[in-house]
PDB file of C-alpha atoms and ligand atoms in Angstrom:
ATOM      1  CA  UNK A 251      32.617   5.522  -9.268  1.00 88.00           C
ATOM      2  CA  UNK A 252      29.502   5.693  -7.110  1.00 94.00           C
ATOM      3  CA  UNK A 253      26.169   6.303  -8.671  1.00 98.00           C
ATOM      4  CA  UNK A 254      23.559   8.347  -6.807  1.00 98.00           C
ATOM      5  CA  UNK A 255      19.852   8.612  -7.499  1.00 98.00           C
ATOM      6  CA  UNK A 256      17.940  11.284  -5.597  1.00 98.00           C
ATOM      7  CA  UNK A 257      14.215  11.381  -4.905  1.00 98.00           C
ATOM      8  CA  UNK A 258      12.563  14.754  -4.353  1.00 98.00           C
ATOM      9  CA  UNK A 259       9.116  16.269  -4.094  1.00 98.00           C
ATOM     10  CA  UNK A 260       9.801  19.988  -4.096  1.00 97.00           C
ATOM     11  CA  UNK A 261      12.471  22.638  -4.363  1.00 96.00           C
ATOM     12  CA  UNK A 262      15.357  20.221  -3.952  1.00 97.00           C
ATOM     13  CA  UNK A 263      17.695  22.541  -2.084  1.00 98.00           C
ATOM     14  CA  UNK A 264      19.361  19.646  -0.269  1.00 98.00           C
ATOM     15  CA  UNK A 265      19.984  17.888  -3.555  1.00 98.00           C
ATOM     16  CA  UNK A 266      21.453  21.124  -4.916  1.00 98.00           C
ATOM     17  CA  UNK A 267      23.736  21.472  -1.880  1.00 98.00           C
ATOM     18  CA  UNK A 268      25.039  17.927  -2.401  1.00 98.00           C
ATOM     19  CA  UNK A 269      25.622  18.386  -6.131  1.00 98.00           C
ATOM     20  CA  UNK A 270      27.421  21.708  -5.665  1.00 98.00           C
ATOM     21  CA  UNK A 271      29.847  20.353  -3.078  1.00 98.00           C
ATOM     22  CA  UNK A 272      30.418  17.197  -5.145  1.00 98.00           C
ATOM     23  CA  UNK A 273      31.277  19.322  -8.153  1.00 98.00           C
ATOM     24  CA  UNK A 274      33.484  21.712  -6.204  1.00 98.00           C
ATOM     25  CA  UNK A 275      35.416  18.930  -4.472  1.00 98.00           C
ATOM     26  CA  UNK A 276      35.472  16.553  -7.452  1.00 97.00           C
ATOM     27  CA  UNK A 277      33.792  13.642  -5.692  1.00 98.00           C
ATOM     28  CA  UNK A 278      34.074  10.348  -7.584  1.00 96.00           C
ATOM     29  CA  UNK A 279      30.305  10.174  -8.089  1.00 97.00           C
ATOM     30  CA  UNK A 280      27.865  10.150 -10.899  1.00 98.00           C
ATOM     31  CA  UNK A 281      24.473  11.752 -10.303  1.00 98.00           C
ATOM     32  CA  UNK A 282      22.609   9.148 -12.298  1.00 98.00           C
ATOM     33  CA  UNK A 283      19.232  10.741 -11.955  1.00 98.00           C
ATOM     34  CA  UNK A 284      16.656  12.662  -9.985  1.00 98.00           C
ATOM     35  CA  UNK A 285      13.116  11.403  -9.683  1.00 98.00           C
ATOM     36  CA  UNK A 286      10.184  13.434  -8.383  1.00 98.00           C
ATOM     37  CA  UNK A 287       6.717  12.179  -7.620  1.00 98.00           C
ATOM     38  CA  UNK A 288       5.226  15.013  -9.643  1.00 97.00           C
ATOM     39  CA  UNK A 289       6.435  17.022 -12.592  1.00 97.00           C
ATOM     40  CA  UNK A 290       6.069  20.421 -10.892  1.00 97.00           C
ATOM     41  CA  UNK A 291       8.875  19.690  -8.422  1.00 98.00           C
ATOM     42  CA  UNK A 292      11.253  22.635  -8.758  1.00 97.00           C
ATOM     43  CA  UNK A 293      14.341  20.558  -8.131  1.00 98.00           C
ATOM     44  CA  UNK A 294      13.881  18.879 -11.508  1.00 98.00           C
ATOM     45  CA  UNK A 295      14.789  22.196 -13.176  1.00 98.00           C
ATOM     46  CA  UNK A 296      18.058  22.413 -11.268  1.00 98.00           C
ATOM     47  CA  UNK A 297      18.874  18.826 -12.229  1.00 98.00           C
ATOM     48  CA  UNK A 298      18.256  19.559 -15.905  1.00 98.00           C
ATOM     49  CA  UNK A 299      20.393  22.708 -15.679  1.00 98.00           C
ATOM     50  CA  UNK A 300      23.274  20.469 -14.536  1.00 97.00           C
ATOM     51  CA  UNK A 301      22.700  17.831 -17.201  1.00 98.00           C
ATOM     52  CA  UNK A 302      21.461  15.356 -14.602  1.00 98.00           C
ATOM     53  CA  UNK A 303      18.690  13.105 -15.953  1.00 98.00           C
ATOM     54  CA  UNK A 304      15.408  14.236 -14.362  1.00 98.00           C
ATOM     55  CA  UNK A 305      12.205  12.247 -14.249  1.00 98.00           C
ATOM     56  CA  UNK A 306       8.727  12.572 -12.823  1.00 98.00           C
ATOM     57  CA  UNK A 307       6.818   9.467 -11.842  1.00 98.00           C
ATOM     58  CA  UNK A 308       3.390  10.786 -10.957  1.00 96.00           C
ATOM     59  CA  UNK A 309       2.178   9.045  -7.830  1.00 96.00           C
ATOM     60  CA  UNK A 310      -1.400  10.070  -8.646  1.00 94.00           C
ATOM     61  CA  UNK A 311      -1.312   7.955 -11.764  1.00 96.00           C
ATOM     62  CA  UNK A 312      -0.723   4.812  -9.750  1.00 97.00           C
ATOM     63  CA  UNK A 313      -3.579   2.865  -8.196  1.00 96.00           C
ATOM     64  CA  UNK A 314      -1.609   1.923  -5.074  1.00 97.00           C
ATOM     65  CA  UNK A 315       1.564   2.662  -3.141  1.00 96.00           C
ATOM     66  CA  UNK A 316       2.877  -0.739  -4.190  1.00 97.00           C
ATOM     67  CA  UNK A 317       2.433   0.054  -7.854  1.00 98.00           C
ATOM     68  CA  UNK A 318       4.051   3.501  -7.493  1.00 98.00           C
ATOM     69  CA  UNK A 319       6.964   2.035  -5.563  1.00 98.00           C
ATOM     70  CA  UNK A 320       7.407  -0.743  -8.121  1.00 98.00           C
ATOM     71  CA  UNK A 321       7.733   1.920 -10.826  1.00 98.00           C
ATOM     72  CA  UNK A 322      10.248   3.800  -8.670  1.00 98.00           C
ATOM     73  CA  UNK A 323      12.310   0.679  -8.017  1.00 98.00           C
ATOM     74  CA  UNK A 324      12.388  -0.146 -11.724  1.00 98.00           C
ATOM     75  CA  UNK A 325      13.575   3.350 -12.635  1.00 98.00           C
ATOM     76  CA  UNK A 326      16.193   3.531  -9.886  1.00 98.00           C
ATOM     77  CA  UNK A 327      17.558   0.111 -10.814  1.00 98.00           C
ATOM     78  CA  UNK A 328      17.621   1.064 -14.481  1.00 98.00           C
ATOM     79  CA  UNK A 329      19.666   4.145 -13.546  1.00 98.00           C
ATOM     80  CA  UNK A 330      22.011   1.880 -11.608  1.00 96.00           C
ATOM     81  CA  UNK A 331      22.083   3.514  -8.178  1.00 96.00           C
ATOM     82  CA  UNK A 332      24.306   2.292  -5.415  1.00 95.00           C
ATOM     83  CA  UNK A 333      23.029   5.060  -3.134  1.00 98.00           C
ATOM     84  CA  UNK A 334      19.477   6.399  -3.017  1.00 98.00           C
ATOM     85  CA  UNK A 335      19.171   9.823  -1.402  1.00 98.00           C
ATOM     86  CA  UNK A 336      15.764  10.961  -0.193  1.00 98.00           C
ATOM     87  CA  UNK A 337      15.832  14.754  -0.202  1.00 98.00           C
ATOM     88  CA  UNK A 338      12.445  16.142   0.717  1.00 96.00           C
ATOM     89  CA  UNK A 339      10.636  13.174  -0.797  1.00 97.00           C
ATOM     90  CA  UNK A 340       7.180  13.421   0.702  1.00 94.00           C
ATOM     91  CA  UNK A 341       5.808   9.949   0.047  1.00 95.00           C
ATOM     92  CA  UNK A 342       5.784   7.111   2.527  1.00 93.00           C
ATOM     93  CA  UNK A 343       7.685   4.206   1.023  1.00 96.00           C
ATOM     94  CA  UNK A 344       6.481   0.619   1.194  1.00 97.00           C
ATOM     95  CA  UNK A 345       8.392  -2.029   3.163  1.00 97.00           C
ATOM     96  CA  UNK A 346       9.197  -3.718  -0.145  1.00 97.00           C
ATOM     97  CA  UNK A 347      10.901  -0.578  -1.456  1.00 98.00           C
ATOM     98  CA  UNK A 348      12.842  -0.099   1.775  1.00 98.00           C
ATOM     99  CA  UNK A 349      14.015  -3.723   1.832  1.00 97.00           C
ATOM    100  CA  UNK A 350      15.091  -3.504  -1.805  1.00 98.00           C
ATOM    101  CA  UNK A 351      17.460  -0.617  -1.042  1.00 98.00           C
ATOM    102  CA  UNK A 352      18.364  -1.572   2.530  1.00 96.00           C
ATOM    103  CA  UNK A 353      21.712  -0.152   3.613  1.00 97.00           C
ATOM    104  CA  UNK A 354      21.910   2.216   0.652  1.00 98.00           C
ATOM    105  CA  UNK A 355      18.845   4.381   1.272  1.00 98.00           C
ATOM    106  CA  UNK A 356      19.270   7.553   3.313  1.00 98.00           C
ATOM    107  CA  UNK A 357      16.991  10.423   4.325  1.00 98.00           C
ATOM    108  CA  UNK A 358      17.170  13.836   5.929  1.00 98.00           C
ATOM    109  CA  UNK A 359      14.643  14.836   8.541  1.00 98.00           C
ATOM    110  CA  UNK A 360      14.250  18.402   9.843  1.00 98.00           C
ATOM    111  CA  UNK A 361      14.488  17.607  13.560  1.00 98.00           C
ATOM    112  CA  UNK A 362      16.837  16.049  16.058  1.00 98.00           C
ATOM    113  CA  UNK A 363      15.485  12.503  15.877  1.00 98.00           C
ATOM    114  CA  UNK A 364      14.114  10.715  17.779  1.00 97.00           C
ATOM    115  CA  UNK A 365      12.414  14.014  18.702  1.00 98.00           C
ATOM    116  CA  UNK A 366       9.671  15.136  16.340  1.00 98.00           C
ATOM    117  CA  UNK A 367       9.345  12.443  13.705  1.00 97.00           C
ATOM    118  CA  UNK A 368       6.675  13.142  11.089  1.00 95.00           C
ATOM    119  CA  UNK A 369       5.483  16.486   9.783  1.00 96.00           C
ATOM    120  CA  UNK A 370       5.461  20.096  11.043  1.00 98.00           C
ATOM    121  CA  UNK A 371       8.609  19.632  13.050  1.00 98.00           C
ATOM    122  CA  UNK A 372       9.405  23.338  13.458  1.00 98.00           C
ATOM    123  CA  UNK A 373       5.928  24.211  14.761  1.00 98.00           C
ATOM    124  CA  UNK A 374       6.115  21.291  17.164  1.00 98.00           C
ATOM    125  CA  UNK A 375       9.590  22.231  18.376  1.00 98.00           C
ATOM    126  CA  UNK A 376       8.437  25.777  19.108  1.00 98.00           C
ATOM    127  CA  UNK A 377       5.292  24.548  20.847  1.00 98.00           C
ATOM    128  CA  UNK A 378       7.312  22.149  22.967  1.00 98.00           C
ATOM    129  CA  UNK A 379       9.653  24.948  24.031  1.00 98.00           C
ATOM    130  CA  UNK A 380      12.817  22.995  23.252  1.00 98.00           C
ATOM    131  CA  UNK A 381      16.040  24.974  23.446  1.00 98.00           C
ATOM    132  CA  UNK A 382      17.724  22.995  20.710  1.00 98.00           C
ATOM    133  CA  UNK A 383      16.440  21.857  17.341  1.00 98.00           C
ATOM    134  CA  UNK A 384      18.113  20.665  14.177  1.00 98.00           C
ATOM    135  CA  UNK A 385      18.276  18.013  11.506  1.00 98.00           C
ATOM    136  CA  UNK A 386      19.181  14.356  11.151  1.00 98.00           C
ATOM    137  CA  UNK A 387      20.520  12.221   8.315  1.00 98.00           C
ATOM    138  CA  UNK A 388      19.706   8.555   8.794  1.00 98.00           C
ATOM    139  CA  UNK A 389      19.499   5.227   7.047  1.00 98.00           C
ATOM    140  CA  UNK A 390      15.914   4.411   6.189  1.00 97.00           C
ATOM    141  CA  UNK A 391      14.237   1.468   7.861  1.00 95.00           C
ATOM    142  CA  UNK A 392      10.606   0.491   7.886  1.00 92.00           C
ATOM    143  CA  UNK A 393       9.506   2.826  10.691  1.00 87.00           C
ATOM    144  CA  UNK A 394       8.931   6.372   9.445  1.00 85.00           C
ATOM    145  CA  UNK A 395      11.814   8.652  10.472  1.00 88.00           C
ATOM    146  CA  UNK A 396      13.494   5.843  12.354  1.00 92.00           C
ATOM    147  CA  UNK A 397      16.639   4.075  11.343  1.00 96.00           C
ATOM    148  CA  UNK A 398      20.295   4.367  12.301  1.00 98.00           C
ATOM    149  CA  UNK A 399      21.445   7.973  12.634  1.00 98.00           C
ATOM    150  CA  UNK A 400      24.415   8.948  10.466  1.00 98.00           C
ATOM    151  CA  UNK A 401      24.797  12.543  11.614  1.00 98.00           C
ATOM    152  CA  UNK A 402      22.951  15.421  13.162  1.00 98.00           C
ATOM    153  CA  UNK A 403      23.242  19.189  13.304  1.00 98.00           C
ATOM    154  CA  UNK A 404      21.853  21.113  16.233  1.00 98.00           C
ATOM    155  CA  UNK A 405      21.004  24.770  16.404  1.00 98.00           C
ATOM    156  CA  UNK A 406      19.754  26.815  19.349  1.00 98.00           C
ATOM    157  CA  UNK A 407      16.146  27.943  19.327  1.00 98.00           C
ATOM    158  CA  UNK A 408      16.357  31.707  19.748  1.00 97.00           C
ATOM    159  CA  UNK A 409      14.030  33.990  21.662  1.00 95.00           C
ATOM    160  CA  UNK A 410      11.631  35.422  19.138  1.00 94.00           C
ATOM    161  CA  UNK A 411      12.032  32.582  16.634  1.00 97.00           C
ATOM    162  CA  UNK A 412       8.984  31.930  14.523  1.00 98.00           C
ATOM    163  CA  UNK A 413       8.459  28.923  12.282  1.00 98.00           C
ATOM    164  CA  UNK A 414       9.982  30.581   9.232  1.00 98.00           C
ATOM    165  CA  UNK A 415      13.090  31.823  11.010  1.00 98.00           C
ATOM    166  CA  UNK A 416      13.663  28.461  12.650  1.00 98.00           C
ATOM    167  CA  UNK A 417      13.007  26.547   9.421  1.00 98.00           C
ATOM    168  CA  UNK A 418      15.518  28.702   7.542  1.00 98.00           C
ATOM    169  CA  UNK A 419      18.293  28.015  10.069  1.00 98.00           C
ATOM    170  CA  UNK A 420      17.500  24.303  10.131  1.00 98.00           C
ATOM    171  CA  UNK A 421      17.605  24.199   6.333  1.00 98.00           C
ATOM    172  CA  UNK A 422      21.032  25.853   6.330  1.00 98.00           C
ATOM    173  CA  UNK A 423      22.142  23.162   8.793  1.00 98.00           C
ATOM    174  CA  UNK A 424      20.700  20.443   6.547  1.00 98.00           C
ATOM    175  CA  UNK A 425      22.817  21.759   3.692  1.00 98.00           C
ATOM    176  CA  UNK A 426      25.903  21.166   5.817  1.00 98.00           C
ATOM    177  CA  UNK A 427      25.198  17.671   7.082  1.00 98.00           C
ATOM    178  CA  UNK A 428      23.617  16.012   4.063  1.00 98.00           C
ATOM    179  CA  UNK A 429      26.666  16.411   1.814  1.00 98.00           C
ATOM    180  CA  UNK A 430      28.870  15.281   4.701  1.00 98.00           C
ATOM    181  CA  UNK A 431      26.815  12.106   5.199  1.00 98.00           C
ATOM    182  CA  UNK A 432      26.768  11.317   1.469  1.00 98.00           C
ATOM    183  CA  UNK A 433      30.532  11.745   1.292  1.00 98.00           C
ATOM    184  CA  UNK A 434      31.021   9.400   4.241  1.00 98.00           C
ATOM    185  CA  UNK A 435      28.849   6.838   2.457  1.00 98.00           C
ATOM    186  CA  UNK A 436      30.696   7.025  -0.839  1.00 97.00           C
ATOM    187  CA  UNK A 437      34.029   6.878   0.968  1.00 97.00           C
ATOM    188  CA  UNK A 438      32.907   3.598   2.572  1.00 97.00           C
ATOM    189  CA  UNK A 439      33.247   5.040   6.055  1.00 98.00           C
ATOM    190  CA  UNK A 440      29.859   4.003   7.468  1.00 98.00           C
ATOM    191  CA  UNK A 441      29.202   0.797   9.413  1.00 98.00           C
ATOM    192  CA  UNK A 442      25.755  -0.019  10.718  1.00 97.00           C
ATOM    193  CA  UNK A 443      25.979  -1.779  14.073  1.00 96.00           C
ATOM    194  CA  UNK A 444      22.518  -2.554  15.406  1.00 92.00           C
ATOM    195  CA  UNK A 445      20.713   0.755  15.408  1.00 94.00           C
ATOM    196  CA  UNK A 446      23.918   2.769  15.450  1.00 97.00           C
ATOM    197  CA  UNK A 447      26.145   4.040  12.712  1.00 98.00           C
ATOM    198  CA  UNK A 448      29.866   4.162  13.264  1.00 98.00           C
ATOM    199  CA  UNK A 449      32.059   6.396  11.130  1.00 98.00           C
ATOM    200  CA  UNK A 450      35.526   5.026  10.440  1.00 98.00           C
ATOM    201  CA  UNK A 451      37.886   6.609  11.106  1.00 98.00           C
ATOM    202  CA  UNK A 452      35.786   8.353  13.751  1.00 97.00           C
ATOM    203  CA  UNK A 453      34.577  11.873  13.095  1.00 97.00           C
ATOM    204  CA  UNK A 454      31.998  13.958  14.956  1.00 97.00           C
ATOM    205  CA  UNK A 455      28.511  12.812  14.049  1.00 98.00           C
ATOM    206  CA  UNK A 456      26.920  15.829  15.728  1.00 98.00           C
ATOM    207  CA  UNK A 457      27.731  19.351  14.697  1.00 97.00           C
ATOM    208  CA  UNK A 458      26.576  22.268  16.810  1.00 97.00           C
ATOM    209  CA  UNK A 459      25.898  25.389  14.829  1.00 94.00           C
TER     210      UNK A 459
HETATM  211  C1  GRF B 520      13.834  19.564   4.150  1.00 69.88           C
HETATM  212  O1  GRF B 520      13.529  20.351   5.281  1.00 69.88           O
HETATM  213  C2  GRF B 520      13.954  18.124   4.535  1.00 69.88           C
HETATM  214  O2  GRF B 520      14.500  17.931   5.804  1.00 69.88           O
HETATM  215  C3  GRF B 520      12.521  17.683   4.547  1.00 69.88           C
HETATM  216  O3  GRF B 520      11.948  18.342   3.442  1.00 69.88           O
HETATM  217  C4  GRF B 520      12.670  19.535   3.184  1.00 69.88           C
HETATM  218  C5  GRF B 520      13.139  19.458   1.776  1.00 69.88           C
HETATM  219  O4  GRF B 520      13.740  20.637   1.324  1.00 69.88           O
HETATM  220  N1  GRF B 520      12.431  16.259   4.502  1.00 69.88           N
HETATM  221  P1  GRF B 520      14.458  20.672  -0.092  1.00 69.88           P
HETATM  222  O5  GRF B 520      13.451  20.125  -1.113  1.00 69.88           O
HETATM  223  O6  GRF B 520      15.684  19.836  -0.017  1.00 69.88           O
HETATM  224  O7  GRF B 520      14.733  22.120  -0.340  1.00 69.88           O
END
């Protein structure tokens, strides 16, 4: 039985999408806990409604990133995670944290990496005039929004799209690929080879919506 700990900062809709599919399809997983970096994170309410242990570790109460991350590591280890899922977790993690969970730490980013790492991806995609945008699930390495890509979803940018319309379609795409990537992980189907991820047996790692 795999044990998943999820880190969130806000509404937690990706976490919710993963939990709902796991419940529906009876995945052999235990959602061991959800941790937010502040107590107002909405996703904590959903976790509690499902009986999933929910915690806030307030980053503002820590004097440094190292101290905050040490508290996070201690809690995640106490919960016994073999997969750590970053789902809208808006804190930059220290190299020490990333090394500690290397190979079992994954993130979703609302862009087709390596395009548009960082923040405000939808605004930047519109400004750049790209015809395609999307989302990426990847293993986390020390560079922000770098790391081997597990899967991506692409959507067309439509004439007349504004940030909200584009963000909503990307979010719907995220809700499709994040559960898929988590399932591949728990099924032991992912191999990291250099900066690439191979899925075994092979399955499309890009979906076009
Ligand atoms: C998502 O767009 C995710 O890609 C980004 O933050 C957002 C989180 O949304 N990292 P939610 O909290 O999962 O609803």
